[in-house]
Amino acid sequence: RLSIMPYVDGFVLSEYRFDSDFGGRDVTREWQRLAGERYAIHDDSIIPAIRAWKEAHSFALPLSERESERDGGAPAVVTRPDGSPLGFEARLKTGRAIEFDEEAWRAPEVLFSTNLHRTFDVVGLQGAVIHVVNQCPIDQRAQLLGGIELMGGTSCIEGLAPRLEAEVRAALQAAGSNAAVKVCTQRNRQFAPWMGGGRAS
């Protein structure tokens, strides 16, 4: 589940909170959909395995390379950001071997292309961030944009922070704004929501 909570100088602006029934499971389902174009893996019993492959291999394509692919060119990425090969082989419980490659970066694209609200357009994480910031008092928006922090398991997708930063900056520039944008992450951020809940209880 996606939740965006703005806070300034230690004060939470809860009235501007944004929630959406969207998250890592949608990336998992996209992995399954993409791989299902080549393999018969539509049974939900395979979801735990796909989730493990997603967590181990997913990465967000840099925005510049994604735009190149959208324009009809091939993305420049032929290896993962750390230089390791893009493709990998996995085995089903039946012993059958299946191969993955582009799923590793294509599946996370749902994070930037999905409409996250039922009644109005909030497209992708970048749209949700901008939506929240624009609801906040105008004198606090620059501070919010300059300190976007990612938490939760999905935030561990490699390259997600720089991709989101580039997406937010590009969307703002398209709207005529040159506001500074900074997206950051912390160690153990996948546990941050649980740790915060523990402290609050």
GROMACS .gro file of C-alpha atoms in nm:
model
  201
    1ARG     CA    1   0.000   0.000   0.000
    2LEU     CA    2   0.129   0.345  -0.095
    3SER     CA    3   0.114   0.619   0.167
    4ILE     CA    4   0.265   0.966   0.129
    5MET     CA    5   0.281   1.173   0.445
    6PRO     CA    6   0.425   1.527   0.427
    7TYR     CA    7   0.608   1.661   0.730
    8VAL     CA    8   0.791   1.989   0.788
    9ASP     CA    9   1.025   2.064   1.078
   10GLY     CA   10   0.908   1.754   1.260
   11PHE     CA   11   0.537   1.832   1.221
   12VAL     CA   12   0.322   1.591   1.021
   13LEU     CA   13   0.074   1.756   0.785
   14SER     CA   14  -0.172   1.467   0.809
   15GLU     CA   15  -0.454   1.655   0.636
   16TYR     CA   16  -0.258   1.631   0.310
   17ARG     CA   17  -0.183   1.260   0.334
   18PHE     CA   18  -0.224   1.050   0.020
   19ASP     CA   19  -0.309   0.678   0.031
   20SER     CA   20  -0.355   0.433  -0.252
   21ASP     CA   21  -0.415   0.059  -0.266
   22PHE     CA   22  -0.099   0.017  -0.471
   23GLY     CA   23   0.245  -0.118  -0.399
   24GLY     CA   24   0.498  -0.393  -0.442
   25ARG     CA   25   0.239  -0.656  -0.522
   26ASP     CA   26   0.155  -0.460  -0.838
   27VAL     CA   27   0.518  -0.492  -0.948
   28THR     CA   28   0.498  -0.864  -0.870
   29ARG     CA   29   0.183  -0.898  -1.081
   30GLU     CA   30   0.351  -0.713  -1.365
   31TRP     CA   31   0.645  -0.955  -1.348
   32GLN     CA   32   0.395  -1.239  -1.377
   33ARG     CA   33   0.209  -1.073  -1.664
   34LEU     CA   34   0.525  -1.005  -1.863
   35ALA     CA   35   0.671  -1.349  -1.805
   36GLY     CA   36   0.330  -1.501  -1.880
   37GLU     CA   37   0.364  -1.381  -2.238
   38ARG     CA   38   0.629  -1.651  -2.281
   39TYR     CA   39   0.557  -1.905  -2.008
   40ALA     CA   40   0.244  -2.062  -1.859
   41ILE     CA   41   0.287  -1.917  -1.510
   42HIS     CA   42  -0.058  -1.770  -1.450
   43ASP     CA   43  -0.133  -1.984  -1.142
   44ASP     CA   44  -0.118  -1.777  -0.823
   45SER     CA   45   0.080  -2.055  -0.655
   46ILE     CA   46   0.387  -1.914  -0.828
   47ILE     CA   47   0.345  -1.566  -0.677
   48PRO     CA   48   0.587  -1.628  -0.383
   49ALA     CA   49   0.859  -1.735  -0.626
   50ILE     CA   50   0.799  -1.436  -0.853
   51ARG     CA   51   0.809  -1.205  -0.550
   52ALA     CA   52   1.149  -1.346  -0.457
   53TRP     CA   53   1.280  -1.299  -0.810
   54LYS     CA   54   1.141  -0.946  -0.817
   55GLU     CA   55   1.308  -0.853  -0.490
   56ALA     CA   56   1.641  -0.998  -0.601
   57HIS     CA   57   1.656  -0.866  -0.958
   58SER     CA   58   1.430  -0.562  -1.015
   59PHE     CA   59   1.574  -0.221  -1.095
   60ALA     CA   60   1.436   0.108  -1.222
   61LEU     CA   61   1.561   0.212  -1.563
   62PRO     CA   62   1.711   0.565  -1.563
   63LEU     CA   63   1.463   0.817  -1.702
   64SER     CA   64   1.688   0.917  -1.992
   65GLU     CA   65   1.707   0.558  -2.112
   66ARG     CA   66   1.334   0.502  -2.060
   67GLU     CA   67   1.256   0.808  -2.270
   68SER     CA   68   1.482   0.672  -2.544
   69GLU     CA   69   1.284   0.347  -2.541
   70ARG     CA   70   0.953   0.537  -2.549
   71ASP     CA   71   1.072   0.727  -2.856
   72GLY     CA   72   1.116   0.402  -3.043
   73GLY     CA   73   1.482   0.338  -2.973
   74ALA     CA   74   1.625   0.053  -2.776
   75PRO     CA   75   1.713   0.131  -2.413
   76ALA     CA   76   2.087   0.155  -2.364
   77VAL     CA   77   2.080  -0.086  -2.069
   78VAL     CA   78   2.220  -0.430  -2.153
   79THR     CA   79   2.340  -0.504  -1.800
   80ARG     CA   80   2.214  -0.424  -1.453
   81PRO     CA   81   2.331  -0.100  -1.285
   82ASP     CA   82   2.599  -0.294  -1.096
   83GLY     CA   83   2.734  -0.434  -1.424
   84SER     CA   84   2.604  -0.787  -1.381
   85PRO     CA   85   2.417  -0.959  -1.666
   86LEU     CA   86   2.054  -0.858  -1.713
   87GLY     CA   87   1.918  -1.208  -1.764
   88PHE     CA   88   1.897  -1.491  -1.514
   89GLU     CA   89   1.757  -1.841  -1.495
   90ALA     CA   90   1.509  -1.958  -1.234
   91ARG     CA   91   1.357  -2.294  -1.156
   92LEU     CA   92   0.999  -2.375  -1.075
   93LYS     CA   93   0.909  -2.633  -0.811
   94THR     CA   94   0.848  -2.876  -1.095
   95GLY     CA   95   1.214  -2.845  -1.189
   96ARG     CA   96   1.140  -2.658  -1.508
   97ALA     CA   97   1.391  -2.384  -1.589
   98ILE     CA   98   1.268  -2.046  -1.714
   99GLU     CA   99   1.466  -1.739  -1.815
  100PHE     CA  100   1.405  -1.373  -1.734
  101ASP     CA  101   1.568  -1.058  -1.863
  102GLU     CA  102   1.368  -0.744  -1.947
  103GLU     CA  103   1.114  -0.819  -1.673
  104ALA     CA  104   1.374  -0.687  -1.430
  105TRP     CA  105   1.326  -0.329  -1.551
  106ARG     CA  106   0.994  -0.343  -1.733
  107ALA     CA  107   0.791  -0.458  -1.431
  108PRO     CA  108   0.892  -0.161  -1.208
  109GLU     CA  109   0.765   0.075  -1.479
  110VAL     CA  110   0.415   0.030  -1.334
  111LEU     CA  111   0.534   0.248  -1.045
  112PHE     CA  112   0.557   0.542  -1.285
  113SER     CA  113   0.263   0.475  -1.520
  114THR     CA  114  -0.030   0.358  -1.305
  115ASN     CA  115  -0.320   0.591  -1.220
  116LEU     CA  116  -0.319   0.582  -0.841
  117HIS     CA  117  -0.653   0.748  -0.772
  118ARG     CA  118  -1.001   0.639  -0.874
  119THR     CA  119  -1.159   0.981  -0.913
  120PHE     CA  120  -0.885   1.201  -1.058
  121ASP     CA  121  -0.554   1.167  -1.239
  122VAL     CA  122  -0.254   1.095  -1.018
  123VAL     CA  123  -0.021   0.903  -1.246
  124GLY     CA  124   0.271   0.721  -1.091
  125LEU     CA  125   0.472   0.786  -0.779
  126GLN     CA  126   0.588   1.114  -0.930
  127GLY     CA  127   0.228   1.230  -0.976
  128ALA     CA  128   0.139   1.133  -0.620
  129VAL     CA  129   0.436   1.322  -0.476
  130ILE     CA  130   0.355   1.637  -0.674
  131HIS     CA  131  -0.014   1.607  -0.584
  132VAL     CA  132   0.068   1.598  -0.213
  133VAL     CA  133   0.317   1.883  -0.231
  134ASN     CA  134   0.075   2.102  -0.425
  135GLN     CA  135  -0.188   2.058  -0.153
  136CYS     CA  136   0.050   2.189   0.113
  137PRO     CA  137   0.102   2.559   0.198
  138ILE     CA  138   0.301   2.727  -0.076
  139ASP     CA  139   0.580   2.839   0.157
  140GLN     CA  140   0.650   2.475   0.255
  141ARG     CA  141   0.660   2.319  -0.091
  142ALA     CA  142   1.027   2.385  -0.165
  143GLN     CA  143   1.128   2.218   0.162
  144LEU     CA  144   0.909   1.918   0.090
  145LEU     CA  145   1.045   1.872  -0.262
  146GLY     CA  146   1.400   1.899  -0.133
  147GLY     CA  147   1.359   1.620   0.122
  148ILE     CA  148   1.157   1.331  -0.024
  149GLU     CA  149   1.238   1.013   0.170
  150LEU     CA  150   1.149   0.663   0.053
  151MET     CA  151   1.051   0.387   0.296
  152GLY     CA  152   0.916   0.036   0.270
  153GLY     CA  153   1.013  -0.277   0.081
  154THR     CA  154   0.942  -0.147  -0.269
  155SER     CA  155   1.175   0.148  -0.204
  156CYS     CA  156   1.463  -0.103  -0.212
  157ILE     CA  157   1.427  -0.151  -0.587
  158GLU     CA  158   1.766  -0.056  -0.726
  159GLY     CA  159   1.769   0.285  -0.894
  160LEU     CA  160   1.422   0.381  -0.770
  161ALA     CA  161   1.533   0.695  -0.584
  162PRO     CA  162   1.721   0.859  -0.876
  163ARG     CA  163   1.444   0.759  -1.118
  164LEU     CA  164   1.173   0.912  -0.898
  165GLU     CA  165   1.382   1.225  -0.850
  166ALA     CA  166   1.423   1.261  -1.227
  167GLU     CA  167   1.051   1.196  -1.288
  168VAL     CA  168   0.940   1.459  -1.034
  169ARG     CA  169   1.190   1.713  -1.167
  170ALA     CA  170   1.081   1.651  -1.528
  171ALA     CA  171   0.712   1.685  -1.439
  172LEU     CA  172   0.775   2.011  -1.254
  173GLN     CA  173   0.981   2.149  -1.542
  174ALA     CA  174   0.703   2.060  -1.784
  175ALA     CA  175   0.473   2.270  -1.563
  176GLY     CA  176   0.719   2.560  -1.569
  177SER     CA  177   0.884   2.506  -1.230
  178ASN     CA  178   1.256   2.475  -1.165
  179ALA     CA  179   1.219   2.376  -0.799
  180ALA     CA  180   1.504   2.171  -0.653
  181VAL     CA  181   1.414   1.805  -0.599
  182LYS     CA  182   1.596   1.556  -0.378
  183VAL     CA  183   1.491   1.196  -0.314
  184CYS     CA  184   1.683   1.011  -0.045
  185THR     CA  185   1.685   0.669   0.120
  186GLN     CA  186   1.808   0.529   0.450
  187ARG     CA  187   1.953   0.194   0.549
  188ASN     CA  188   1.697  -0.067   0.657
  189ARG     CA  189   1.424   0.145   0.500
  190GLN     CA  190   1.227  -0.171   0.419
  191PHE     CA  191   1.155  -0.200   0.792
  192ALA     CA  192   1.088   0.170   0.857
  193PRO     CA  193   0.704   0.150   0.843
  194TRP     CA  194   0.704  -0.135   1.097
  195MET     CA  195   0.956   0.040   1.320
  196GLY     CA  196   0.749   0.357   1.313
  197GLY     CA  197   0.437   0.164   1.400
  198GLY     CA  198   0.618  -0.003   1.689
  199ARG     CA  199   0.727   0.329   1.834
  200ALA     CA  200   0.374   0.468   1.803
  201SER     CA  201   0.206   0.174   1.977
   0.00000   0.00000   0.00000
